[in-house]
mmCIF file with all atom_site columns, C-alpha atoms in Angstrom:
data_model
loop_
_atom_site.group_PDB
_atom_site.id
_atom_site.type_symbol
_atom_site.label_atom_id
_atom_site.label_alt_id
_atom_site.label_comp_id
_atom_site.label_asym_id
_atom_site.label_entity_id
_atom_site.label_seq_id
_atom_site.pdbx_PDB_ins_code
_atom_site.Cartn_x
_atom_site.Cartn_y
_atom_site.Cartn_z
_atom_site.occupancy
_atom_site.B_iso_or_equiv
_atom_site.pdbx_formal_charge
_atom_site.auth_seq_id
_atom_site.auth_comp_id
_atom_site.auth_asym_id
_atom_site.auth_atom_id
_atom_site.pdbx_PDB_model_num
ATOM 1  C CA . LEU A 1 1  ? 153.494 75.722  95.400  1.00 48.00 ? 1  LEU A CA 1
ATOM 2  C CA . ALA A 1 2  ? 151.172 79.030  96.820  1.00 50.00 ? 2  ALA A CA 1
ATOM 3  C CA . ALA A 1 3  ? 152.225 80.190  101.128 1.00 49.00 ? 3  ALA A CA 1
ATOM 4  C CA . ALA A 1 4  ? 149.994 78.995  103.723 1.00 48.00 ? 4  ALA A CA 1
ATOM 5  C CA . ALA A 1 5  ? 149.478 82.195  105.056 1.00 64.00 ? 5  ALA A CA 1
ATOM 6  C CA . THR A 1 6  ? 145.750 83.289  104.589 1.00 71.00 ? 6  THR A CA 1
ATOM 7  C CA . SER A 1 7  ? 144.076 86.475  105.035 1.00 87.00 ? 7  SER A CA 1
ATOM 8  C CA . HIS A 1 8  ? 141.633 87.041  107.548 1.00 92.00 ? 8  HIS A CA 1
ATOM 9  C CA . LYS A 1 9  ? 139.211 90.044  108.166 1.00 95.00 ? 9  LYS A CA 1
ATOM 10 C CA . TYR A 1 10 ? 139.510 91.270  111.583 1.00 96.00 ? 10 TYR A CA 1
ATOM 11 C CA . LEU A 1 11 ? 137.078 94.053  113.603 1.00 97.00 ? 11 LEU A CA 1
ATOM 12 C CA . CYS A 1 12 ? 139.258 96.257  115.802 1.00 97.00 ? 12 CYS A CA 1
ATOM 13 C CA . LEU A 1 13 ? 137.470 96.915  119.296 1.00 97.00 ? 13 LEU A CA 1
ATOM 14 C CA . ALA A 1 14 ? 139.929 98.960  120.719 1.00 97.00 ? 14 ALA A CA 1
ATOM 15 C CA . VAL A 1 15 ? 142.214 101.344 119.617 1.00 97.00 ? 15 VAL A CA 1
ATOM 16 C CA . ALA A 1 16 ? 145.509 99.692  117.445 1.00 97.00 ? 16 ALA A CA 1
ATOM 17 C CA . SER A 1 17 ? 149.159 101.657 117.066 1.00 98.00 ? 17 SER A CA 1
ATOM 18 C CA . VAL A 1 18 ? 150.140 100.350 113.985 1.00 98.00 ? 18 VAL A CA 1
ATOM 19 C CA . ARG A 1 19 ? 153.705 99.974  113.921 1.00 98.00 ? 19 ARG A CA 1
ATOM 20 C CA . SER A 1 20 ? 156.308 99.291  111.319 1.00 98.00 ? 20 SER A CA 1
ATOM 21 C CA . GLY A 1 21 ? 157.882 96.128  112.693 1.00 97.00 ? 21 GLY A CA 1
ATOM 22 C CA . ARG A 1 22 ? 156.761 93.300  114.271 1.00 96.00 ? 22 ARG A CA 1
ATOM 23 C CA . SER A 1 23 ? 157.940 94.446  117.999 1.00 96.00 ? 23 SER A CA 1
ATOM 24 C CA . VAL A 1 24 ? 155.307 96.645  119.826 1.00 95.00 ? 24 VAL A CA 1
ATOM 25 C CA . ASN A 1 25 ? 158.472 99.117  120.505 1.00 96.00 ? 25 ASN A CA 1
ATOM 26 C CA . ASP A 1 26 ? 159.256 99.800  117.158 1.00 98.00 ? 26 ASP A CA 1
ATOM 27 C CA . ASN A 1 27 ? 158.024 103.183 114.871 1.00 98.00 ? 27 ASN A CA 1
ATOM 28 C CA . MET A 1 28 ? 154.820 103.612 115.439 1.00 98.00 ? 28 MET A CA 1
ATOM 29 C CA . LEU A 1 29 ? 152.670 104.982 112.182 1.00 98.00 ? 29 LEU A CA 1
ATOM 30 C CA . ARG A 1 30 ? 149.423 105.587 112.606 1.00 98.00 ? 30 ARG A CA 1
ATOM 31 C CA . LYS A 1 31 ? 146.312 104.224 114.774 1.00 98.00 ? 31 LYS A CA 1
ATOM 32 C CA . ILE A 1 32 ? 143.074 102.399 113.782 1.00 97.00 ? 32 ILE A CA 1
ATOM 33 C CA . ALA A 1 33 ? 140.393 102.997 114.899 1.00 97.00 ? 33 ALA A CA 1
ATOM 34 C CA . PRO A 1 34 ? 137.328 100.953 116.855 1.00 97.00 ? 34 PRO A CA 1
ATOM 35 C CA . GLY A 1 35 ? 134.716 99.730  114.235 1.00 97.00 ? 35 GLY A CA 1
ATOM 36 C CA . SER A 1 36 ? 137.444 99.533  111.801 1.00 97.00 ? 36 SER A CA 1
ATOM 37 C CA . THR A 1 37 ? 137.753 96.407  109.756 1.00 96.00 ? 37 THR A CA 1
ATOM 38 C CA . VAL A 1 38 ? 141.739 94.850  108.749 1.00 97.00 ? 38 VAL A CA 1
ATOM 39 C CA . THR A 1 39 ? 143.182 92.284  106.938 1.00 96.00 ? 39 THR A CA 1
ATOM 40 C CA . VAL A 1 40 ? 145.434 90.274  108.871 1.00 96.00 ? 40 VAL A CA 1
ATOM 41 C CA . LEU A 1 41 ? 148.240 88.624  106.161 1.00 96.00 ? 41 LEU A CA 1
ATOM 42 C CA . GLU A 1 42 ? 150.142 86.750  108.961 1.00 95.00 ? 42 GLU A CA 1
ATOM 43 C CA . GLU A 1 43 ? 150.791 86.331  112.399 1.00 95.00 ? 43 GLU A CA 1
ATOM 44 C CA . ALA A 1 44 ? 153.425 86.157  114.367 1.00 95.00 ? 44 ALA A CA 1
ATOM 45 C CA . HIS A 1 45 ? 153.647 86.332  118.500 1.00 95.00 ? 45 HIS A CA 1
ATOM 46 C CA . CYS A 1 46 ? 156.424 89.039  119.728 1.00 95.00 ? 46 CYS A CA 1
ATOM 47 C CA . ASP A 1 47 ? 156.940 89.883  123.535 1.00 94.00 ? 47 ASP A CA 1
ATOM 48 C CA . GLY A 1 48 ? 153.959 87.957  124.689 1.00 96.00 ? 48 GLY A CA 1
ATOM 49 C CA . HIS A 1 49 ? 151.652 89.938  121.927 1.00 97.00 ? 49 HIS A CA 1
ATOM 50 C CA . HIS A 1 50 ? 149.884 87.933  119.624 1.00 97.00 ? 50 HIS A CA 1
ATOM 51 C CA . ARG A 1 51 ? 151.003 90.255  116.486 1.00 97.00 ? 51 ARG A CA 1
ATOM 52 C CA . GLY A 1 52 ? 149.637 90.168  112.427 1.00 97.00 ? 52 GLY A CA 1
ATOM 53 C CA . ARG A 1 53 ? 150.970 92.399  110.025 1.00 97.00 ? 53 ARG A CA 1
ATOM 54 C CA . ILE A 1 54 ? 148.150 94.219  107.737 1.00 97.00 ? 54 ILE A CA 1
ATOM 55 C CA . GLY A 1 55 ? 150.612 95.575  105.332 1.00 96.00 ? 55 GLY A CA 1
ATOM 56 C CA . GLU A 1 56 ? 153.928 95.718  104.069 1.00 96.00 ? 56 GLU A CA 1
ATOM 57 C CA . GLY A 1 57 ? 155.725 96.893  107.228 1.00 97.00 ? 57 GLY A CA 1
ATOM 58 C CA . GLU A 1 58 ? 152.518 97.673  109.082 1.00 98.00 ? 58 GLU A CA 1
ATOM 59 C CA . TRP A 1 59 ? 152.087 95.512  112.045 1.00 98.00 ? 59 TRP A CA 1
ATOM 60 C CA . LEU A 1 60 ? 149.286 95.826  115.063 1.00 98.00 ? 60 LEU A CA 1
ATOM 61 C CA . SER A 1 61 ? 148.451 93.667  118.057 1.00 97.00 ? 61 SER A CA 1
ATOM 62 C CA . ILE A 1 62 ? 145.063 91.263  117.910 1.00 97.00 ? 62 ILE A CA 1
ATOM 63 C CA . ARG A 1 63 ? 145.750 90.598  121.563 1.00 97.00 ? 63 ARG A CA 1
ATOM 64 C CA . THR A 1 64 ? 148.091 92.337  124.180 1.00 97.00 ? 64 THR A CA 1
ATOM 65 C CA . LYS A 1 65 ? 150.307 90.099  126.562 1.00 97.00 ? 65 LYS A CA 1
ATOM 66 C CA . LEU A 1 66 ? 147.854 91.241  128.938 1.00 97.00 ? 66 LEU A CA 1
ATOM 67 C CA . GLY A 1 67 ? 145.001 89.708  127.561 1.00 97.00 ? 67 GLY A CA 1
ATOM 68 C CA . ASN A 1 68 ? 143.491 92.767  125.874 1.00 96.00 ? 68 ASN A CA 1
ATOM 69 C CA . GLN A 1 69 ? 141.954 91.291  122.604 1.00 97.00 ? 69 GLN A CA 1
ATOM 70 C CA . LEU A 1 70 ? 142.173 94.540  119.754 1.00 98.00 ? 70 LEU A CA 1
ATOM 71 C CA . LEU A 1 71 ? 140.972 92.878  117.174 1.00 97.00 ? 71 LEU A CA 1
ATOM 72 C CA . GLU A 1 72 ? 138.263 89.848  116.856 1.00 96.00 ? 72 GLU A CA 1
ATOM 73 C CA . PRO A 1 73 ? 137.643 87.565  113.881 1.00 94.00 ? 73 PRO A CA 1
ATOM 74 C CA . LEU A 1 74 ? 135.134 89.436  111.652 1.00 91.00 ? 74 LEU A CA 1
ATOM 75 C CA . PHE A 1 75 ? 133.768 86.070  110.771 1.00 79.00 ? 75 PHE A CA 1
ATOM 76 C CA . LYS A 1 76 ? 134.056 83.843  114.008 1.00 64.00 ? 76 LYS A CA 1
ATOM 77 C CA . HIS A 1 77 ? 131.142 82.462  113.940 1.00 53.00 ? 77 HIS A CA 1
ATOM 78 C CA . ALA A 1 78 ? 130.964 81.712  109.862 1.00 53.00 ? 78 ALA A CA 1
ATOM 79 C CA . SER A 1 79 ? 131.998 77.730  109.203 1.00 51.00 ? 79 SER A CA 1
ATOM 80 C CA . SER A 1 80 ? 135.896 76.976  107.949 1.00 52.00 ? 80 SER A CA 1
ATOM 81 C CA . GLU A 1 81 ? 134.659 74.524  106.396 1.00 53.00 ? 81 GLU A CA 1
ATOM 82 C CA . GLY A 1 82 ? 134.139 75.864  102.237 1.00 50.00 ? 82 GLY A CA 1
ATOM 83 C CA . GLY A 1 83 ? 132.751 74.249  99.114  1.00 50.00 ? 83 GLY A CA 1
#
């Protein structure tokens, strides 16, 4: 059976730090600039942060624990019903 996790495209609203793990304390690899698009492969919650995995060992915050939205779904108004 295929994994239930699906990839979703997100628009970066603010500078997002890409880290080597799920935790915001993991090593920072790079930053993603506002206006960039990323594909989130997996989502998780860690230490109050809503985190997204964009690659092998590459995690960033979708929303911080303070409620700051860093990424928003690119097609948030698109219907999720497929044909």
